[in-house]
Amino acid sequence: MGDEPRKTNCLKSAFVLFLGVVMMGPIVGAGQEPAKITQLRVGANRRYLVDQNNAPFLLQGDAAWSLIVAMSDAEVERYLRDRRAKGFNTVIVELIEHRFAKHPPFNEAGEAPFTTPGDFSTPNEKYFAHADWVIRKAGEYGMVVMLVPIYLGYIGTDEGWIEEILKLEPEKCLAYGRYLGNRYKDFDNLIWVMGGDRNPETALERVDSIALGIRESDKRHLFTAHCHPENSAVDRYGSGGWLSFNSTYTYEIVHEKLLADYNRNPAWPFILIETSYEGEHNASEVQIRRQAYWSVLCGGFGHVFGNNPIWHFNGPTLFPTDLTWQQALDLPGSVGMMHWGRLFRSRPWFDLVPDQKHEVVTGGLGEFRGLDYLAAGRTPDGGTVIAYMPSQRTITVDMSKISGARARAWWFDPRTGKALAGGDYPTSGQRELTPPAEGDWVLVLDDASLDRQAPGSGS
């Protein structure tokens, strides 16, 4: 939620898409997260997170930055109920708000986070009790809260707490961290997110102090960070000893930045924590979808989707919109994320290896540094290949990369969530395949002997 790389034109509502989706049934499939998360940790291969049952966790996130400060209890429940129905399992939220609310830093009940303004050593129990309630309520809906304890704010703006934190002694920052760690150490559904639209620079010692203060008593929760655009967490916050997984934040060539984070040595699990939001910067429907599909097919374990006005819940915004957050809930971006989650959970997404050398899809790739780039991933056993193409084109596939005697093809429509049978083919030679209509499409190729159900419909 920064200044320069944030939100413009609103996309129009798409109830037609939504009505075709609500009848599809529960989200099931390989690697599905449980209804209630009680523990997340980094998986053994350092490519994704796993839950308390050691099941891979596909992070399907929504930007809800102002959820704690901007909403009544009833509104919080309405929002969480809708997001969960669409398959979201994670929200990113600020614990304390500096700008994007009706009367920041006060919440809807008129409570400020600190009894002495700007003094982090004076927490207001009533304010934090409400924050507790929101986080617990999210947990009841099976949602993990990526909690930002102190949002720094985009450079050159008053959006965050950078001026206040620079005035604090590191000891007070450590004390604030200890307070938060003691308060939230027993919560199940929590990931800590340090920073916020900014590289730490002169604030690094203080940010580290908050994180280390949290960790003194909170040993169970993971940490990541939210940087300035075109930066990744491990580069800016990786020296403090508290970072658990990496995050990618980019508005440029999204898949290129994702692959750079995938190719790090040693490996860091990562998510696409922010890129273009729906309703901002004239982002198209296909742009919102392609960055989500790229996030997994380029090696990440999830994506935080964002929408204007949902992220600020009708508060002050950098990009004017006529929509309310309630009206925005069923826009194509949210519906597309529902289909995204159902598709990947219906296949072993966690085993996909990016097809960086184009050994699987050998033709029709588009320009690597362009917006029409085809991203593909293949499981090491050859049982599944998934390829996302931002536009209709004929592609060439080396069918020998799929295991078994025959491959079964599916065309998955990311707009509607419907899968169309594409035929069975011998697993030999090069084969040209073309989507059935215009627009962006997902090609799923399975070893036919596995007899998997249609993509998006479960295992």
CSV table of C-alpha atoms in Angstrom, one decimal:
chain,number,residue,atom,x,y,z
A,1,MET,CA,0.0,0.0,0.0
A,2,GLY,CA,2.4,2.6,-1.2
A,3,ASP,CA,1.9,5.9,-3.0
A,4,GLU,CA,3.5,5.8,-6.4
A,5,PRO,CA,2.7,2.1,-7.3
A,6,ARG,CA,-0.9,2.1,-6.1
A,7,LYS,CA,-4.4,1.9,-7.3
A,8,THR,CA,-6.5,3.6,-10.1
A,9,ASN,CA,-9.4,2.8,-12.3
A,10,CYS,CA,-12.0,0.4,-10.9
A,11,LEU,CA,-13.0,-2.7,-12.9
A,12,LYS,CA,-16.7,-3.3,-13.5
A,13,SER,CA,-18.6,-5.9,-11.5
A,14,ALA,CA,-18.9,-9.4,-12.9
A,15,PHE,CA,-21.9,-11.2,-11.3
A,16,VAL,CA,-22.0,-13.5,-14.4
A,17,LEU,CA,-18.7,-14.9,-13.4
A,18,PHE,CA,-19.7,-15.3,-9.8
A,19,LEU,CA,-22.9,-17.1,-10.4
A,20,GLY,CA,-21.1,-19.7,-12.5
A,21,VAL,CA,-18.8,-20.3,-9.5
A,22,VAL,CA,-20.9,-20.6,-6.4
A,23,MET,CA,-22.3,-23.9,-7.6
A,24,MET,CA,-18.9,-25.6,-7.9
A,25,GLY,CA,-18.8,-27.0,-4.4
A,26,PRO,CA,-16.0,-27.1,-1.8
A,27,ILE,CA,-12.4,-26.6,-2.4
A,28,VAL,CA,-10.6,-30.0,-2.4
A,29,GLY,CA,-7.5,-31.5,-3.8
A,30,ALA,CA,-3.9,-32.3,-3.4
A,31,GLY,CA,-2.3,-30.2,-0.7
A,32,GLN,CA,-5.5,-28.6,0.5
A,33,GLU,CA,-5.1,-26.7,3.7
A,34,PRO,CA,-7.3,-27.7,6.7
A,35,ALA,CA,-10.2,-25.6,7.8
A,36,LYS,CA,-8.2,-24.5,10.8
A,37,ILE,CA,-4.5,-23.8,10.8
A,38,THR,CA,-2.8,-24.3,14.1
A,39,GLN,CA,0.9,-24.3,12.9
A,40,LEU,CA,2.8,-23.2,9.9
A,41,ARG,CA,6.5,-23.9,9.3
A,42,VAL,CA,8.9,-24.0,6.4
A,43,GLY,CA,8.9,-27.3,4.5
A,44,ALA,CA,11.9,-29.6,4.3
A,45,ASN,CA,12.7,-28.6,0.7
A,46,ARG,CA,12.5,-24.8,1.5
A,47,ARG,CA,10.1,-24.3,-1.4
A,48,TYR,CA,6.8,-23.8,0.5
A,49,LEU,CA,5.2,-23.8,4.0
A,50,VAL,CA,3.5,-26.8,5.6
A,51,ASP,CA,0.8,-27.0,8.2
A,52,GLN,CA,0.4,-28.9,11.4
A,53,ASN,CA,-0.3,-32.1,9.3
A,54,ASN,CA,2.8,-31.5,7.1
A,55,ALA,CA,0.5,-30.7,4.2
A,56,PRO,CA,1.7,-28.0,1.8
A,57,PHE,CA,0.1,-24.7,2.3
A,58,LEU,CA,-1.0,-22.8,-0.8
A,59,LEU,CA,-1.2,-19.2,0.4
A,60,GLN,CA,-4.3,-17.6,-1.2
A,61,GLY,CA,-4.1,-14.1,0.2
A,62,ASP,CA,-6.2,-10.9,0.2
A,63,ALA,CA,-5.0,-7.4,1.0
A,64,ALA,CA,-7.1,-6.2,3.9
A,65,TRP,CA,-4.7,-3.6,5.3
A,66,SER,CA,-7.3,-1.6,7.2
A,67,LEU,CA,-9.4,-4.5,8.5
A,68,ILE,CA,-8.6,-4.0,12.2
A,69,VAL,CA,-9.1,-0.2,12.3
A,70,ALA,CA,-11.8,0.5,9.7
A,71,MET,CA,-14.5,-2.0,10.3
A,72,SER,CA,-17.3,-2.7,12.7
A,73,ASP,CA,-17.6,-6.3,14.1
A,74,ALA,CA,-20.4,-7.1,11.8
A,75,GLU,CA,-18.5,-5.8,8.8
A,76,VAL,CA,-15.4,-7.8,9.7
A,77,GLU,CA,-17.5,-11.0,9.8
A,78,ARG,CA,-19.2,-10.2,6.5
A,79,TYR,CA,-15.8,-9.7,4.8
A,80,LEU,CA,-14.2,-12.8,6.3
A,81,ARG,CA,-17.3,-14.9,5.4
A,82,ASP,CA,-17.1,-13.8,1.8
A,83,ARG,CA,-13.3,-14.3,1.4
A,84,ARG,CA,-13.4,-17.7,2.9
A,85,ALA,CA,-16.3,-18.7,0.6
A,86,LYS,CA,-14.0,-17.8,-2.3
A,87,GLY,CA,-11.1,-19.9,-1.0
A,88,PHE,CA,-8.9,-17.2,0.5
A,89,ASN,CA,-7.0,-18.6,3.5
A,90,THR,CA,-4.8,-15.6,4.3
A,91,VAL,CA,-5.3,-11.8,4.8
A,92,ILE,CA,-2.6,-9.2,5.2
A,93,VAL,CA,-3.5,-6.6,7.9
A,94,GLU,CA,-2.0,-3.6,9.7
A,95,LEU,CA,-2.1,-3.8,13.5
A,96,ILE,CA,-1.9,0.0,13.8
A,97,GLU,CA,-3.0,2.4,11.0
A,98,HIS,CA,-1.3,5.8,10.3
A,99,ARG,CA,-3.4,7.1,7.4
A,100,PHE,CA,-5.8,4.8,5.6
A,101,ALA,CA,-8.8,4.9,8.0
A,102,LYS,CA,-11.6,7.5,8.8
A,103,HIS,CA,-9.7,8.8,11.9
A,104,PRO,CA,-6.3,7.2,12.1
A,105,PRO,CA,-4.9,5.9,14.3
A,106,PHE,CA,-8.3,5.5,16.0
A,107,ASN,CA,-10.4,2.4,15.3
A,108,GLU,CA,-14.1,2.4,14.6
A,109,ALA,CA,-14.9,2.4,18.4
A,110,GLY,CA,-12.7,5.5,18.8
A,111,GLU,CA,-9.8,3.7,20.5
A,112,ALA,CA,-6.2,4.7,19.8
A,113,PRO,CA,-3.5,2.1,19.9
A,114,PHE,CA,-1.4,4.1,22.4
A,115,THR,CA,-2.5,6.2,25.4
A,116,THR,CA,0.3,8.6,24.6
A,117,PRO,CA,0.4,9.3,20.9
A,118,GLY,CA,3.4,8.0,19.2
A,119,ASP,CA,4.7,6.3,22.3
A,120,PHE,CA,4.9,2.6,21.6
A,121,SER,CA,5.5,1.9,25.3
A,122,THR,CA,1.9,2.9,26.2
A,123,PRO,CA,-0.4,0.3,24.5
A,124,ASN,CA,-4.1,0.9,24.9
A,125,GLU,CA,-5.7,-2.4,26.1
A,126,LYS,CA,-9.1,-1.6,24.6
A,127,TYR,CA,-7.6,-1.1,21.2
A,128,PHE,CA,-5.5,-4.3,21.2
A,129,ALA,CA,-8.4,-6.3,22.6
A,130,HIS,CA,-10.4,-5.4,19.5
A,131,ALA,CA,-7.3,-6.4,17.3
A,132,ASP,CA,-7.3,-9.7,19.2
A,133,TRP,CA,-11.0,-10.3,18.4
A,134,VAL,CA,-10.4,-9.6,14.7
A,135,ILE,CA,-7.5,-12.0,14.5
A,136,ARG,CA,-9.3,-14.7,16.4
A,137,LYS,CA,-12.4,-14.2,14.2
A,138,ALA,CA,-10.3,-14.7,11.1
A,139,GLY,CA,-9.0,-17.9,12.6
A,140,GLU,CA,-12.6,-19.1,13.1
A,141,TYR,CA,-13.0,-18.7,9.3
A,142,GLY,CA,-9.8,-20.7,8.7
A,143,MET,CA,-7.8,-17.6,7.8
A,144,VAL,CA,-4.2,-16.9,8.6
A,145,VAL,CA,-3.5,-13.2,9.4
A,146,MET,CA,-0.3,-11.8,8.0
A,147,LEU,CA,0.1,-9.1,10.7
A,148,VAL,CA,2.1,-5.9,10.1
A,149,PRO,CA,3.1,-4.6,13.6
A,150,ILE,CA,4.3,-1.2,12.4
A,151,TYR,CA,3.8,-0.2,8.8
A,152,LEU,CA,6.7,2.1,7.7
A,153,GLY,CA,5.0,3.7,4.7
A,154,TYR,CA,6.0,4.5,1.2
A,155,ILE,CA,9.0,6.8,0.9
A,156,GLY,CA,8.2,10.5,0.8
A,157,THR,CA,4.7,10.1,2.3
A,158,ASP,CA,3.0,10.3,5.7
A,159,GLU,CA,1.3,6.9,5.1
A,160,GLY,CA,3.3,5.0,7.8
A,161,TRP,CA,5.1,5.2,11.1
A,162,ILE,CA,8.6,5.9,9.9
A,163,GLU,CA,9.0,9.3,11.5
A,164,GLU,CA,7.7,8.0,14.9
A,165,ILE,CA,9.8,4.9,14.8
A,166,LEU,CA,13.0,6.9,14.1
A,167,LYS,CA,12.3,9.0,17.2
A,168,LEU,CA,12.1,5.9,19.4
A,169,GLU,CA,15.2,4.4,21.1
A,170,PRO,CA,15.9,0.8,20.0
A,171,GLU,CA,15.1,-0.3,23.6
A,172,LYS,CA,11.5,1.0,23.3
A,173,CYS,CA,11.2,-0.8,20.0
A,174,LEU,CA,12.4,-4.0,21.7
A,175,ALA,CA,9.8,-3.4,24.4
A,176,TYR,CA,7.0,-3.0,21.9
A,177,GLY,CA,8.1,-6.3,20.2
A,178,ARG,CA,8.1,-8.0,23.6
A,179,TYR,CA,4.6,-6.7,24.3
A,180,LEU,CA,3.4,-8.1,20.9
A,181,GLY,CA,5.2,-11.4,21.3
A,182,ASN,CA,3.7,-12.0,24.7
A,183,ARG,CA,0.3,-11.0,23.6
A,184,TYR,CA,0.1,-13.1,20.4
A,185,LYS,CA,2.4,-16.0,21.1
A,186,ASP,CA,-0.6,-18.4,21.7
A,187,PHE,CA,-2.6,-17.4,18.6
A,188,ASP,CA,-2.7,-20.1,16.0
A,189,ASN,CA,-3.3,-18.1,12.8
A,190,LEU,CA,-0.5,-15.6,12.6
A,191,ILE,CA,2.5,-14.7,10.4
A,192,TRP,CA,4.5,-11.5,11.2
A,193,VAL,CA,5.2,-9.1,8.4
A,194,MET,CA,7.9,-6.5,9.1
A,195,GLY,CA,8.4,-3.2,7.2
A,196,GLY,CA,5.7,-2.0,4.8
A,197,ASP,CA,6.2,-0.5,1.3
A,198,ARG,CA,9.7,0.6,2.4
A,199,ASN,CA,13.2,-0.7,2.7
A,200,PRO,CA,14.4,-0.3,6.3
A,201,GLU,CA,17.5,1.9,5.6
A,202,THR,CA,18.1,4.0,8.8
A,203,ALA,CA,15.2,2.2,10.6
A,204,LEU,CA,16.7,-1.3,10.3
A,205,GLU,CA,18.0,-1.4,13.8
A,206,ARG,CA,14.6,-0.5,15.2
A,207,VAL,CA,12.7,-2.9,12.9
A,208,ASP,CA,15.1,-5.7,13.9
A,209,SER,CA,14.5,-4.8,17.6
A,210,ILE,CA,10.8,-5.1,17.2
A,211,ALA,CA,11.1,-8.5,15.5
A,212,LEU,CA,13.6,-9.8,18.0
A,213,GLY,CA,11.5,-8.6,20.8
A,214,ILE,CA,8.6,-10.5,19.4
A,215,ARG,CA,10.7,-13.6,19.0
A,216,GLU,CA,11.9,-13.6,22.6
A,217,SER,CA,8.5,-15.1,23.7
A,218,ASP,CA,6.9,-16.0,20.4
A,219,LYS,CA,8.9,-18.9,19.0
A,220,ARG,CA,6.1,-20.5,16.9
A,221,HIS,CA,5.2,-17.9,14.3
A,222,LEU,CA,6.9,-17.2,11.0
A,223,PHE,CA,8.2,-13.9,9.8
A,224,THR,CA,8.5,-12.2,6.4
A,225,ALA,CA,8.7,-8.6,5.3
A,226,HIS,CA,7.1,-6.2,2.8
A,227,CYS,CA,9.7,-4.0,1.1
A,228,HIS,CA,9.8,-1.1,-1.3
A,229,PRO,CA,8.6,-2.2,-4.8
A,230,GLU,CA,11.2,-4.1,-6.9
A,231,ASN,CA,12.8,-5.4,-3.7
A,232,SER,CA,12.6,-8.8,-2.0
A,233,ALA,CA,12.5,-9.4,1.7
A,234,VAL,CA,15.7,-11.4,1.9
A,235,ASP,CA,17.7,-8.6,0.3
A,236,ARG,CA,16.6,-5.9,2.7
A,237,TYR,CA,15.6,-7.7,5.9
A,238,GLY,CA,17.6,-10.9,5.7
A,239,SER,CA,20.4,-10.0,8.0
A,240,GLY,CA,18.5,-9.8,11.3
A,241,GLY,CA,18.2,-13.5,11.9
A,242,TRP,CA,14.4,-13.5,12.1
A,243,LEU,CA,13.2,-13.8,8.5
A,244,SER,CA,11.5,-17.2,7.8
A,245,PHE,CA,10.5,-16.8,4.2
A,246,ASN,CA,11.0,-14.4,1.3
A,247,SER,CA,8.5,-12.2,-0.5
A,248,THR,CA,8.5,-10.7,-3.9
A,249,TYR,CA,7.1,-7.2,-4.5
A,250,THR,CA,7.2,-5.9,-8.1
A,251,TYR,CA,5.3,-3.9,-10.7
A,252,GLU,CA,7.7,-4.5,-13.5
A,253,ILE,CA,8.3,-7.8,-15.3
A,254,VAL,CA,6.6,-9.9,-12.6
A,255,HIS,CA,7.6,-13.4,-13.8
A,256,GLU,CA,11.2,-12.3,-14.2
A,257,LYS,CA,11.4,-11.2,-10.6
A,258,LEU,CA,9.7,-14.3,-9.4
A,259,LEU,CA,12.1,-16.6,-11.2
A,260,ALA,CA,15.0,-14.6,-9.8
A,261,ASP,CA,13.7,-15.3,-6.3
A,262,TYR,CA,13.1,-19.0,-7.2
A,263,ASN,CA,16.7,-19.3,-8.4
A,264,ARG,CA,18.3,-18.1,-5.2
A,265,ASN,CA,21.0,-20.3,-3.6
A,266,PRO,CA,20.3,-21.3,-0.9
A,267,ALA,CA,16.6,-21.7,-1.7
A,268,TRP,CA,14.1,-19.4,0.1
A,269,PRO,CA,10.4,-20.2,0.0
A,270,PHE,CA,8.6,-17.1,-1.3
A,271,ILE,CA,5.2,-15.6,-2.2
A,272,LEU,CA,4.2,-12.8,-4.5
A,273,ILE,CA,3.3,-10.4,-1.7
A,274,GLU,CA,2.2,-7.5,-3.8
A,275,THR,CA,1.9,-6.4,-7.4
A,276,SER,CA,-0.8,-4.6,-9.3
A,277,TYR,CA,-4.1,-4.3,-7.5
A,278,GLU,CA,-7.5,-4.6,-9.1
A,279,GLY,CA,-9.0,-1.2,-9.7
A,280,GLU,CA,-5.6,0.6,-9.8
A,281,HIS,CA,-3.2,1.7,-12.5
A,282,ASN,CA,-5.7,0.6,-15.2
A,283,ALA,CA,-5.0,-3.0,-14.4
A,284,SER,CA,-6.9,-5.3,-16.7
A,285,GLU,CA,-8.6,-8.5,-15.7
A,286,VAL,CA,-6.0,-10.6,-17.5
A,287,GLN,CA,-3.2,-8.7,-15.8
A,288,ILE,CA,-4.7,-9.5,-12.4
A,289,ARG,CA,-5.0,-13.2,-13.3
A,290,ARG,CA,-1.6,-13.6,-15.0
A,291,GLN,CA,0.4,-12.4,-12.1
A,292,ALA,CA,-1.4,-14.8,-9.8
A,293,TYR,CA,-0.7,-17.8,-12.1
A,294,TRP,CA,2.9,-16.7,-12.6
A,295,SER,CA,3.4,-16.7,-8.9
A,296,VAL,CA,3.0,-20.5,-8.6
A,297,LEU,CA,4.3,-21.5,-12.0
A,298,CYS,CA,7.5,-19.5,-11.3
A,299,GLY,CA,8.1,-21.4,-8.1
A,300,GLY,CA,6.3,-19.5,-5.4
A,301,PHE,CA,3.9,-20.9,-2.8
A,302,GLY,CA,1.2,-18.3,-3.1
A,303,HIS,CA,0.0,-14.7,-3.9
A,304,VAL,CA,-1.6,-11.8,-2.0
A,305,PHE,CA,-4.3,-10.4,-4.3
A,306,GLY,CA,-5.4,-6.8,-3.8
A,307,ASN,CA,-8.4,-4.7,-4.7
A,308,ASN,CA,-9.3,-1.0,-4.4
A,309,PRO,CA,-11.4,-0.3,-2.4
A,310,ILE,CA,-11.3,-3.5,-0.4
A,311,TRP,CA,-7.8,-3.0,1.0
A,312,HIS,CA,-8.8,0.2,2.8
A,313,PHE,CA,-12.5,-0.5,3.3
A,314,ASN,CA,-13.9,2.8,2.0
A,315,GLY,CA,-11.2,4.8,3.8
A,316,PRO,CA,-8.9,7.4,2.3
A,317,THR,CA,-7.4,6.1,-0.9
A,318,LEU,CA,-4.7,7.1,-3.4
A,319,PHE,CA,-7.0,6.3,-6.3
A,320,PRO,CA,-10.6,7.5,-6.2
A,321,THR,CA,-13.3,4.9,-6.8
A,322,ASP,CA,-17.1,5.0,-6.9
A,323,LEU,CA,-17.4,1.5,-5.6
A,324,THR,CA,-17.8,0.5,-1.9
A,325,TRP,CA,-15.8,-2.5,-0.6
A,326,GLN,CA,-19.0,-4.4,-0.4
A,327,GLN,CA,-19.7,-3.9,-4.1
A,328,ALA,CA,-16.2,-4.9,-4.9
A,329,LEU,CA,-16.3,-8.3,-3.3
A,330,ASP,CA,-17.5,-10.1,-6.4
A,331,LEU,CA,-15.4,-8.3,-9.0
A,332,PRO,CA,-13.6,-10.6,-11.5
A,333,GLY,CA,-10.3,-10.4,-9.5
A,334,SER,CA,-11.7,-12.1,-6.5
A,335,VAL,CA,-13.6,-14.6,-8.5
A,336,GLY,CA,-10.5,-15.3,-10.6
A,337,MET,CA,-8.6,-16.0,-7.4
A,338,MET,CA,-11.2,-18.5,-6.4
A,339,HIS,CA,-10.7,-20.4,-9.6
A,340,TRP,CA,-6.9,-20.1,-9.2
A,341,GLY,CA,-7.0,-21.7,-5.8
A,342,ARG,CA,-9.3,-24.5,-7.0
A,343,LEU,CA,-7.2,-25.3,-10.0
A,344,PHE,CA,-3.9,-25.6,-8.1
A,345,ARG,CA,-5.4,-27.5,-5.2
A,346,SER,CA,-6.7,-30.0,-7.6
A,347,ARG,CA,-3.2,-30.9,-8.7
A,348,PRO,CA,0.2,-31.3,-6.8
A,349,TRP,CA,1.1,-27.7,-7.2
A,350,PHE,CA,3.8,-28.0,-4.5
A,351,ASP,CA,5.8,-30.4,-6.8
A,352,LEU,CA,5.8,-28.1,-9.9
A,353,VAL,CA,9.2,-27.1,-11.1
A,354,PRO,CA,9.3,-24.0,-13.4
A,355,ASP,CA,10.0,-24.9,-17.0
A,356,GLN,CA,12.7,-22.3,-17.3
A,357,LYS,CA,14.7,-24.0,-20.1
A,358,HIS,CA,11.5,-24.5,-22.1
A,359,GLU,CA,12.0,-28.2,-22.3
A,360,VAL,CA,8.3,-29.0,-21.9
A,361,VAL,CA,6.6,-26.1,-23.8
A,362,THR,CA,9.0,-25.5,-26.7
A,363,GLY,CA,7.0,-23.1,-28.8
A,364,GLY,CA,4.5,-20.3,-28.5
A,365,LEU,CA,6.1,-19.0,-25.4
A,366,GLY,CA,5.8,-15.3,-26.0
A,367,GLU,CA,8.5,-12.7,-25.2
A,368,PHE,CA,10.3,-13.5,-21.9
A,369,ARG,CA,10.5,-9.8,-20.9
A,370,GLY,CA,7.0,-9.2,-22.1
A,371,LEU,CA,3.5,-9.3,-20.7
A,372,ASP,CA,2.4,-12.2,-22.9
A,373,TYR,CA,4.9,-14.7,-21.5
A,374,LEU,CA,3.8,-18.3,-21.1
A,375,ALA,CA,4.8,-19.8,-17.7
A,376,ALA,CA,4.8,-23.6,-17.2
A,377,GLY,CA,5.6,-26.0,-14.5
A,378,ARG,CA,6.1,-29.8,-14.4
A,379,THR,CA,6.2,-32.3,-11.6
A,380,PRO,CA,9.5,-34.2,-11.4
A,381,ASP,CA,7.7,-37.5,-12.0
A,382,GLY,CA,6.1,-36.1,-15.2
A,383,GLY,CA,2.6,-36.8,-13.9
A,384,THR,CA,1.3,-33.2,-14.4
A,385,VAL,CA,2.2,-30.2,-16.5
A,386,ILE,CA,0.4,-26.8,-16.0
A,387,ALA,CA,1.0,-23.9,-18.4
A,388,TYR,CA,-0.7,-20.5,-18.3
A,389,MET,CA,-0.9,-18.4,-21.4
A,390,PRO,CA,-2.1,-14.8,-21.2
A,391,SER,CA,-3.6,-14.9,-24.7
A,392,GLN,CA,-4.8,-17.5,-27.2
A,393,ARG,CA,-2.0,-18.9,-29.3
A,394,THR,CA,-0.8,-22.3,-30.7
A,395,ILE,CA,1.9,-23.8,-28.5
A,396,THR,CA,4.2,-26.7,-29.0
A,397,VAL,CA,4.6,-29.3,-26.2
A,398,ASP,CA,7.2,-32.1,-25.9
A,399,MET,CA,4.8,-34.8,-25.0
A,400,SER,CA,7.7,-37.1,-23.9
A,401,LYS,CA,7.9,-35.0,-20.8
A,402,ILE,CA,4.6,-36.5,-19.5
A,403,SER,CA,4.8,-39.9,-17.9
A,404,GLY,CA,2.8,-42.9,-19.0
A,405,ALA,CA,1.8,-44.1,-22.4
A,406,ARG,CA,-0.8,-41.3,-23.0
A,407,ALA,CA,-1.3,-37.8,-21.8
A,408,ARG,CA,-4.7,-36.3,-21.0
A,409,ALA,CA,-5.2,-32.6,-21.9
A,410,TRP,CA,-7.5,-30.1,-20.2
A,411,TRP,CA,-8.2,-26.5,-21.1
A,412,PHE,CA,-9.1,-24.6,-17.9
A,413,ASP,CA,-10.8,-21.3,-18.3
A,414,PRO,CA,-9.5,-18.9,-15.5
A,415,ARG,CA,-12.5,-16.6,-16.0
A,416,THR,CA,-15.2,-19.2,-15.3
A,417,GLY,CA,-13.4,-22.0,-13.6
A,418,LYS,CA,-14.6,-24.5,-16.1
A,419,ALA,CA,-12.4,-27.2,-17.6
A,420,LEU,CA,-12.9,-28.5,-21.1
A,421,ALA,CA,-11.6,-31.9,-22.1
A,422,GLY,CA,-8.8,-31.5,-24.7
A,423,GLY,CA,-8.2,-35.1,-25.7
A,424,ASP,CA,-5.7,-37.9,-25.0
A,425,TYR,CA,-2.4,-38.0,-26.8
A,426,PRO,CA,0.6,-40.3,-27.1
A,427,THR,CA,3.5,-39.3,-24.9
A,428,SER,CA,5.9,-39.0,-27.7
A,429,GLY,CA,7.1,-36.3,-30.1
A,430,GLN,CA,6.1,-32.6,-30.4
A,431,ARG,CA,2.5,-31.7,-30.5
A,432,GLU,CA,0.8,-28.4,-31.3
A,433,LEU,CA,-2.1,-27.4,-29.0
A,434,THR,CA,-4.4,-24.4,-29.3
A,435,PRO,CA,-7.0,-23.1,-26.7
A,436,PRO,CA,-10.6,-23.4,-27.7
A,437,ALA,CA,-11.3,-19.6,-27.7
A,438,GLU,CA,-9.8,-16.2,-27.3
A,439,GLY,CA,-8.4,-14.9,-24.0
A,440,ASP,CA,-6.1,-16.3,-21.4
A,441,TRP,CA,-6.1,-20.1,-20.7
A,442,VAL,CA,-4.5,-22.8,-18.6
A,443,LEU,CA,-3.4,-26.0,-20.2
A,444,VAL,CA,-3.2,-29.0,-17.8
A,445,LEU,CA,-1.6,-32.2,-19.0
A,446,ASP,CA,-1.8,-35.3,-16.9
A,447,ASP,CA,-0.5,-38.8,-17.2
A,448,ALA,CA,-3.8,-40.4,-18.3
A,449,SER,CA,-3.3,-43.5,-16.2
A,450,LEU,CA,-3.6,-41.4,-13.1
A,451,ASP,CA,-7.3,-40.8,-14.1
A,452,ARG,CA,-7.5,-37.4,-12.4
A,453,GLN,CA,-10.7,-35.5,-12.3
A,454,ALA,CA,-11.1,-32.2,-14.2
A,455,PRO,CA,-8.8,-29.4,-13.0
A,456,GLY,CA,-10.5,-27.4,-10.3
A,457,SER,CA,-13.0,-30.1,-9.3
A,458,GLY,CA,-10.9,-31.9,-6.7
A,459,SER,CA,-8.8,-35.1,-6.5
